Coordinates of C-alpha atoms and ligand atoms in Angstrom, one line a residue:
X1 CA 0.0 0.0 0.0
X2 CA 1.3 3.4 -0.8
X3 CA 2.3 5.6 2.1
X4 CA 0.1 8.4 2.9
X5 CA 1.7 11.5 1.8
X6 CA 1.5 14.1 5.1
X7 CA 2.0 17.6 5.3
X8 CA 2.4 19.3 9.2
X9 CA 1.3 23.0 9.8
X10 CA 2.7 23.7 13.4
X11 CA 5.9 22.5 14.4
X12 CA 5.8 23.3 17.7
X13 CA 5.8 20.8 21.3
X14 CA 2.9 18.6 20.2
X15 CA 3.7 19.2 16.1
X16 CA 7.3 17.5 16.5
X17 CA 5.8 15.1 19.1
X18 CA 3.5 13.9 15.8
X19 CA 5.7 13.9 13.3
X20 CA 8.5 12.1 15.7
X21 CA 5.0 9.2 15.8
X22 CA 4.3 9.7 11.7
X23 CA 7.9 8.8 10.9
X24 CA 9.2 6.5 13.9
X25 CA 6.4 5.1 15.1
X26 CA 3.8 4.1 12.9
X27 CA 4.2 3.0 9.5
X28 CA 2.4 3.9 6.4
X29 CA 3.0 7.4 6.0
X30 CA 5.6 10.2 4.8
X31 CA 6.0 13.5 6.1
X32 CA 6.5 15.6 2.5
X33 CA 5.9 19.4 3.8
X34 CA 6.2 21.1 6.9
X35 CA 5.4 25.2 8.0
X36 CA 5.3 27.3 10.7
X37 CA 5.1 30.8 11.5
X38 CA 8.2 30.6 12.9
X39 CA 10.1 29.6 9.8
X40 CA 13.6 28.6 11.7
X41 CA 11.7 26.4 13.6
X42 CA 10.0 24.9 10.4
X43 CA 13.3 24.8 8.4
X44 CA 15.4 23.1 10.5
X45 CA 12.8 20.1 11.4
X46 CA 12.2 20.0 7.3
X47 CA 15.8 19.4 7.2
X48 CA 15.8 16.6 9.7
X49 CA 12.9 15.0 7.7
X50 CA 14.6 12.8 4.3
X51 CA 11.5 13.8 2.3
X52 CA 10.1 17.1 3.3
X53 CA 10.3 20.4 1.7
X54 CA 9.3 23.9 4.1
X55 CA 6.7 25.8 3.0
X56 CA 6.4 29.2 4.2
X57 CA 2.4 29.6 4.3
X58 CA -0.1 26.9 5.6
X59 CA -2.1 27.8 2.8
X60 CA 0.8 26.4 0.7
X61 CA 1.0 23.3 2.0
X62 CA -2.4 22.7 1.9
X63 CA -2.5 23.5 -1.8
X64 CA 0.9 21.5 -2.3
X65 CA -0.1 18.3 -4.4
X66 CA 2.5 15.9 -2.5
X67 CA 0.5 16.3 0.6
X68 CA -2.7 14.3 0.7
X69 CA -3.8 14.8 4.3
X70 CA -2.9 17.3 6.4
X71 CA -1.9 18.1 10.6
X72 CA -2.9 21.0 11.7
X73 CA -0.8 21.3 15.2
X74 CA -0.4 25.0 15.0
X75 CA -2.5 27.2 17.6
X76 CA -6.2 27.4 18.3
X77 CA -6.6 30.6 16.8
X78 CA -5.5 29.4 13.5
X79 CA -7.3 26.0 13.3
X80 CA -10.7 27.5 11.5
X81 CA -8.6 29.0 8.3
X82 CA -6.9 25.6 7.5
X83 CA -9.7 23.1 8.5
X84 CA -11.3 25.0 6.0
X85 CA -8.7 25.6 3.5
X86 CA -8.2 21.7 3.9
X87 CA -12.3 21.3 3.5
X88 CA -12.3 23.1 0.4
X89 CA -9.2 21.3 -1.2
X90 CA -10.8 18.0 -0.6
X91 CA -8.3 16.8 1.6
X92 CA -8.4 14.5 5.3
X93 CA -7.0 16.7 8.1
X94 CA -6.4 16.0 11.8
X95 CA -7.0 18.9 13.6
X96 CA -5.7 19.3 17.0
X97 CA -7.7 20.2 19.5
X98 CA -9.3 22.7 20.0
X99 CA -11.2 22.1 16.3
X100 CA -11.6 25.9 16.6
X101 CA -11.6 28.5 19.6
X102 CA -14.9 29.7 19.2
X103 CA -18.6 27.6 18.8
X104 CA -19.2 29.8 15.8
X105 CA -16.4 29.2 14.3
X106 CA -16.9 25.5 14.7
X107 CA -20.2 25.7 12.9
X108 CA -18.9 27.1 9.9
X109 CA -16.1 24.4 9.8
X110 CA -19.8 21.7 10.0
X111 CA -21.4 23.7 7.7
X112 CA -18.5 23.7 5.1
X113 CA -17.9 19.8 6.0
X114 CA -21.8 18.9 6.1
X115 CA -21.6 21.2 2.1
X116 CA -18.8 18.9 0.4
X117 CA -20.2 16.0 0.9
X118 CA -18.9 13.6 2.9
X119 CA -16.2 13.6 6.3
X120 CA -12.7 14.9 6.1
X121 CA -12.1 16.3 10.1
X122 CA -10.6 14.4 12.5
X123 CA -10.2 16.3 16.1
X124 CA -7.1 15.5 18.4
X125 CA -8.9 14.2 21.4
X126 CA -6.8 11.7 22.0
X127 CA -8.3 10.3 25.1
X128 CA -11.0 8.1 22.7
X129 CA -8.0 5.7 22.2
X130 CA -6.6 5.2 25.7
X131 CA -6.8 2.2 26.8
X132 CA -8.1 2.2 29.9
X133 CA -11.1 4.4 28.1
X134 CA -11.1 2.1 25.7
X135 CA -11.9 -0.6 28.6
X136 CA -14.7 1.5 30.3
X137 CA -16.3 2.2 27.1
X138 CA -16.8 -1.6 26.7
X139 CA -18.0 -2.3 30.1
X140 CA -20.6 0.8 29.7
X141 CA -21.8 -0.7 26.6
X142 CA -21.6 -4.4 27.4
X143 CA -24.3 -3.4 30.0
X144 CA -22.4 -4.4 32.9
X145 CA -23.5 -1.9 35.3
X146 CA -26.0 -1.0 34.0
X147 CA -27.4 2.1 32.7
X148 CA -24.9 5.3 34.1
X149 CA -26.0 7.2 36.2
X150 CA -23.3 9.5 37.5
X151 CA -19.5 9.7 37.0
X152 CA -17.0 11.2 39.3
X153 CA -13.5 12.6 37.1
X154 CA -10.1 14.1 38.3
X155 CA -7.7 16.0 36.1
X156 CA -5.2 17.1 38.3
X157 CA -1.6 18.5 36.9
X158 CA 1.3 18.8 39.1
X159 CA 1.7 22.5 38.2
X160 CA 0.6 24.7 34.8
X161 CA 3.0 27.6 32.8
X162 CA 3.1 31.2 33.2
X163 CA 0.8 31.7 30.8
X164 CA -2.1 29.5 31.9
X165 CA -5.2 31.6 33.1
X166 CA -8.0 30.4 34.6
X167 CA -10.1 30.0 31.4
X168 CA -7.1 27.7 29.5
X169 CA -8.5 25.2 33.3
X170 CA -12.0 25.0 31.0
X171 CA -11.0 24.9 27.3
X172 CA -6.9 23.5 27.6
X173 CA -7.6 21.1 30.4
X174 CA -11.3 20.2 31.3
X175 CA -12.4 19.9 27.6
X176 CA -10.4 16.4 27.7
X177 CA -12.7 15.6 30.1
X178 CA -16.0 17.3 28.4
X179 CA -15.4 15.3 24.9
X180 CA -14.7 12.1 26.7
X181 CA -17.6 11.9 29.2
X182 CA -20.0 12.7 25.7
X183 CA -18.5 9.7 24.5
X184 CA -18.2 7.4 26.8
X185 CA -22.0 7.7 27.8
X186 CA -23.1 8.4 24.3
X187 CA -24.9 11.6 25.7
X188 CA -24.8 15.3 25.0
X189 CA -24.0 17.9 27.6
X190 CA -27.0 20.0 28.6
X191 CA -26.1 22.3 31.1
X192 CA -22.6 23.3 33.3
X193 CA -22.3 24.9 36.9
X194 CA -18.6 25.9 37.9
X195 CA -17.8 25.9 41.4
X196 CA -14.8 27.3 42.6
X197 CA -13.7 25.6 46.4
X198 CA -11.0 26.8 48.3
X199 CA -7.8 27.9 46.8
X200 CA -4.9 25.7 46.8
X201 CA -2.1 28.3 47.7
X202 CA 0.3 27.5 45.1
X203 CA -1.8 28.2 42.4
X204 CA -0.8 32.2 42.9
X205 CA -3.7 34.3 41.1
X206 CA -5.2 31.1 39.5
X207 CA -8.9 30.3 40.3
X208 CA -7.4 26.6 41.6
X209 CA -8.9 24.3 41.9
X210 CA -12.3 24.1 40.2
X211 CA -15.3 21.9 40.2
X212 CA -17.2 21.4 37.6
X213 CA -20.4 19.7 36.5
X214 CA -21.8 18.4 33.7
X215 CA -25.8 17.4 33.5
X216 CA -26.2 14.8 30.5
X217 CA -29.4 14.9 28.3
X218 CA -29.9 11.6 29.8
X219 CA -30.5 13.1 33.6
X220 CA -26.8 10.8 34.2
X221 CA -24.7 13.7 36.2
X222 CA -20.6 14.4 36.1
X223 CA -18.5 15.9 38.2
X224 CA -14.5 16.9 37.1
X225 CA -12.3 18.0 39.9
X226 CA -9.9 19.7 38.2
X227 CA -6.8 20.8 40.0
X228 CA -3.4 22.2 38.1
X229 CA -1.3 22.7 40.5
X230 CA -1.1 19.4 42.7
X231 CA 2.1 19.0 42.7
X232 CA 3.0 15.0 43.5
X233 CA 2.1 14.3 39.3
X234 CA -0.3 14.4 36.6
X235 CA -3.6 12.1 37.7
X236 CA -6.3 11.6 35.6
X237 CA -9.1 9.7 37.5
X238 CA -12.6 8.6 36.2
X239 CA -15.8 6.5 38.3
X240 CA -18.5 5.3 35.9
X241 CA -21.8 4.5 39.0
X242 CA -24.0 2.3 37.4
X243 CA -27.4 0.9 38.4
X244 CA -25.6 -2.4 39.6
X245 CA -21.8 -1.5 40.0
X246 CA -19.1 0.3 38.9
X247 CA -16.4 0.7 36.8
X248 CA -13.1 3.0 37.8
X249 CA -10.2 3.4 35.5
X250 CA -7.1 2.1 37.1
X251 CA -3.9 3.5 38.2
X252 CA -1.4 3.6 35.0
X253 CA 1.0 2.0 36.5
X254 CA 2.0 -1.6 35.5
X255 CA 3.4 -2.8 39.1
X256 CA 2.9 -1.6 42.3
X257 CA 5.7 -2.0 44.8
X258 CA 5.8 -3.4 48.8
X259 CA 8.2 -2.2 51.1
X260 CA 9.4 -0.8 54.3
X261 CA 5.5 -1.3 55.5
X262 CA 4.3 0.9 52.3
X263 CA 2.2 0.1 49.5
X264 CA 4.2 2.1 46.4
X265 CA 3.1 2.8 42.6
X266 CA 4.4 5.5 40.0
X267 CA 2.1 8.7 38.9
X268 CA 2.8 10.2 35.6
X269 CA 4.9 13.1 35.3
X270 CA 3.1 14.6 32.9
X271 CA 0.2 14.3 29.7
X272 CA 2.8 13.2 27.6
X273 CA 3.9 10.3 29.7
X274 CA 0.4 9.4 30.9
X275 CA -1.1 9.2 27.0
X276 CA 1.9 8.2 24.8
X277 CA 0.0 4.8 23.7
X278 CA -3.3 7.0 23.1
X279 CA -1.5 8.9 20.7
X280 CA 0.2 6.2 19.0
X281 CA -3.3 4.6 18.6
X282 CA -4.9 7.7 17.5
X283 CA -2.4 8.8 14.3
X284 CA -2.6 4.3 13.4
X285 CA -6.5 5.1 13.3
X286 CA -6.0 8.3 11.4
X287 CA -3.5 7.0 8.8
X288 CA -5.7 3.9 8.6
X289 CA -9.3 6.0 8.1
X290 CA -7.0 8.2 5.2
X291 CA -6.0 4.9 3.6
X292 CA -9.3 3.7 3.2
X293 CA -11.4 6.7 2.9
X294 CA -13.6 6.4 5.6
X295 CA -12.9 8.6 8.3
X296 CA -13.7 7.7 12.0
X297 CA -12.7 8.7 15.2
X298 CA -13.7 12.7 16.8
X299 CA -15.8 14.5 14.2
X300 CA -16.2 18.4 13.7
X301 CA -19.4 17.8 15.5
X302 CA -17.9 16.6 18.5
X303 CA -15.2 19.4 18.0
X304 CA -18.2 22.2 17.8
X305 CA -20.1 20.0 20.9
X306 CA -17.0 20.2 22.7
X307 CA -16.5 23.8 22.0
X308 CA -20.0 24.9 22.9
X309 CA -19.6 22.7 26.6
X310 CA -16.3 25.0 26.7
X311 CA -18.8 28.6 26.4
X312 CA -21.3 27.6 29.1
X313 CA -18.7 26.5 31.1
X314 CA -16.7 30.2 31.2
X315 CA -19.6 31.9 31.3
X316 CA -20.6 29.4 34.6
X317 CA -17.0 30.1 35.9
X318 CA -17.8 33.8 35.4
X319 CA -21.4 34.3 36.4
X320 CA -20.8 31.9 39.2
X321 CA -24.4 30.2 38.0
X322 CA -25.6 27.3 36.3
X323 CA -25.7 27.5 32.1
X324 CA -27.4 25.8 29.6
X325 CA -25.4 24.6 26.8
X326 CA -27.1 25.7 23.3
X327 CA -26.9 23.1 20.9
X328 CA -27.9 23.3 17.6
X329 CA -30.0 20.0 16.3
X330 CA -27.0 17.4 15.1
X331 CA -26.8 17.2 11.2
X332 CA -27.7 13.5 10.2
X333 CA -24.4 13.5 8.4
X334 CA -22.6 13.1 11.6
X335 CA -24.6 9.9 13.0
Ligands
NAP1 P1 3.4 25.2 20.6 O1 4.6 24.4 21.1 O2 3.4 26.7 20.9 O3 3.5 25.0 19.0 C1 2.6 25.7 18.2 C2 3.4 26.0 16.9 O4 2.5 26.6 15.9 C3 4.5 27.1 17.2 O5 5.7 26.8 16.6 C4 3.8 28.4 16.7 O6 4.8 29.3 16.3 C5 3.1 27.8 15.5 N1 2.0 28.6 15.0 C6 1.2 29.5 15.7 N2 0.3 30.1 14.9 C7 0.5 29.6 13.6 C8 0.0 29.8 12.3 N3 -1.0 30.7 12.2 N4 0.4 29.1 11.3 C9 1.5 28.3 11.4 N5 2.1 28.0 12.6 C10 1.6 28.7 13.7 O7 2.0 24.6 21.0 P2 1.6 23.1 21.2 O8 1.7 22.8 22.7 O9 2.4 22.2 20.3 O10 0.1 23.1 20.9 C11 -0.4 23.2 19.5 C12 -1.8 22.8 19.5 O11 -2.0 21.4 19.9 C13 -2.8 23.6 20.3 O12 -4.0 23.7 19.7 C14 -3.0 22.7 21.6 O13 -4.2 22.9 22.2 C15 -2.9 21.4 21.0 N6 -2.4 20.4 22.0 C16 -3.2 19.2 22.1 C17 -2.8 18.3 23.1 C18 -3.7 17.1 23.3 O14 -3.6 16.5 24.4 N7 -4.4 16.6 22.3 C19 -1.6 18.5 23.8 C20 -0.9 19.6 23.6 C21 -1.3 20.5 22.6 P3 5.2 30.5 17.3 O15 5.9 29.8 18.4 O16 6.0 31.4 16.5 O17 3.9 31.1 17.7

């Protein structure tokens, strides 16, 4: 089978990280093109790449006829302009996430999908293909504990940058979280309350932690502690309550350790660490949907969902009161 041909706009932390997994990890594709706006950046990792030329646009790339699907790993900000550039040049794109920073913005990314025809997004949440997900999502839908009726999360990061603000705790770091409760109940968020407990002290000006929660369409209910500056490593915790048991994802860690009269285990030190294998399995199942033509996985509705979750949750966060979340009635297109 030929390789798929790949071009990467972004080159940044997460950019590299993918095209370190597109040409070391996985087979079946090559990297051909690469930009960024910071053009050093993008030269020197074309140059480290046997096939890749840089361009300096991302419009460029996208119109470049070696690529035939396309990364976009750049920033939010810039995701509507090339999902849609990509939309319109009939080509399969991974977006990471966020699809776009704004709900409108997401719609017009569906409407432009929903207009050519058939799927071409893919959205970067990566959690879909963790195992441990993976496992709950089977249990929830063998029947096991019955129908869900409330789920309990965690996110909690040992500490944020400088530049993290107390929105980036709703739409960088609980919108993991919003995308893969929707999922793993097969349910739409219908309303978000934000309360804000006590504040951890290290968190500086940093509304720290928060708690969030999220009311399904189903009545099933979900609360997300999520707490970025916990210091002892990078948790991520999820309780499924069913009507006749429940189902908790485990701690990562493949051994635990007895000594000295203590019970030991590792924690993550970061995202990276705690998700390598869901990322791995996310770019096989991307590659693999390109190569047939049948894309899968998170779709610009669940990017626009997602982003919408994100609004009432700031506003929440803001108003310090419960929000509905508007949705507009899901295009058939996307069942
Ligand atoms: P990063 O290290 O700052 O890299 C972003 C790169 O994109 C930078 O080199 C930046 O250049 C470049 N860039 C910015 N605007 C651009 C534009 N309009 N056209 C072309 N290049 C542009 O950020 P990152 O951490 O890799 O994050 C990138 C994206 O991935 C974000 O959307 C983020 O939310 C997402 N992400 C997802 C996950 C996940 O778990 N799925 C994890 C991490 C990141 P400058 O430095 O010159 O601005």
């Amino acid at each position: 089978m030929a390789a798929v041909r790949v071009g990467v706009i972004g080159v940044g932390m997460i950019g590299q990280d993918h095209i370190r997994r597109l040409t070391r990890v996985l087979a079946g594709s090559e990297v051909m093109a690469v930009t960024d706006s910071d053009l050093a950046r993008a030269k020197s990792v074309a140059d480290s790449l046997p096939a890749a030329r840089m361009h300096t646009t991302g419009q460029d790339l996208i119109r470049d006829s070696s690529v035939d699907a396309v990364v976009v790993a750049s920033w939010g900000a810039s995701h509507e302009e090339y999902v849609l550039a990509c939309i319109a040049a009939g080509k399969p794109v991974f977006c990471e996430k966020p699809l776009a920073t704004t709900q409108e913005a997401c719609l017009r990314i569906l409407e432009a999908e929903v207009a050519f025809g058939r799927r071409l997004v893919q959205v970067g949440f990566m959690r879909r293909y963790d195992p441990a997900y993976v496992a709950l999502k089977q249990t929830l839908s063998s029947g096991a504990i019955g129908a869900p009726l409330m789920m309990h999360c965690a996110h909690r990061n040992p500490s944020v940058p400088a530049h993290y603000t107390s929105d980036m705790a709703i739409t960088d770091t609980t919108v993991h979280e919003i995308d893969v409760v929707r999922w793993l109940l097969d349910d739409e968020i219908m309303a978000t309350s934000v309360l804000t407990p006590r504040r951890n002290r290290r968190a500086g000006e940093l509304r720290d932690p928060l708690f969030v929660l999220l009311e399904m369409a189903s009545g099933a209910l979900v609360d997300v502690e999520v707490s970025v500056n916990i210091d002892y490593g990078y948790d991520i915790r999820g309780e499924v309550v069913g009507e006749s048991g429940v189902a908790t994802l485990a701690e990562s860690n493949v051994i635990t350790v007895k000594r000295s009269g203590s019970f030991m285990g590792h924690v993550p030190v970061d995202w990276r660490e705690r998700f390598i294998a869901a990322y791995d399995a996310e770019f096989r199942a991307w590659l693999d949907s390109v190569e047939a033509g049948v894309p899968t996985g998170p779709s610009t509705w669940d990017g626009y969902a997602a982003a919408a979750v994100c609004d009432a949750a700031l506003a929440a966060l803001r108003e310090g009161r419960r929000q509905l979340v508007a949705l507009q009635k899901r295009p058939s297109f996307y069942d």
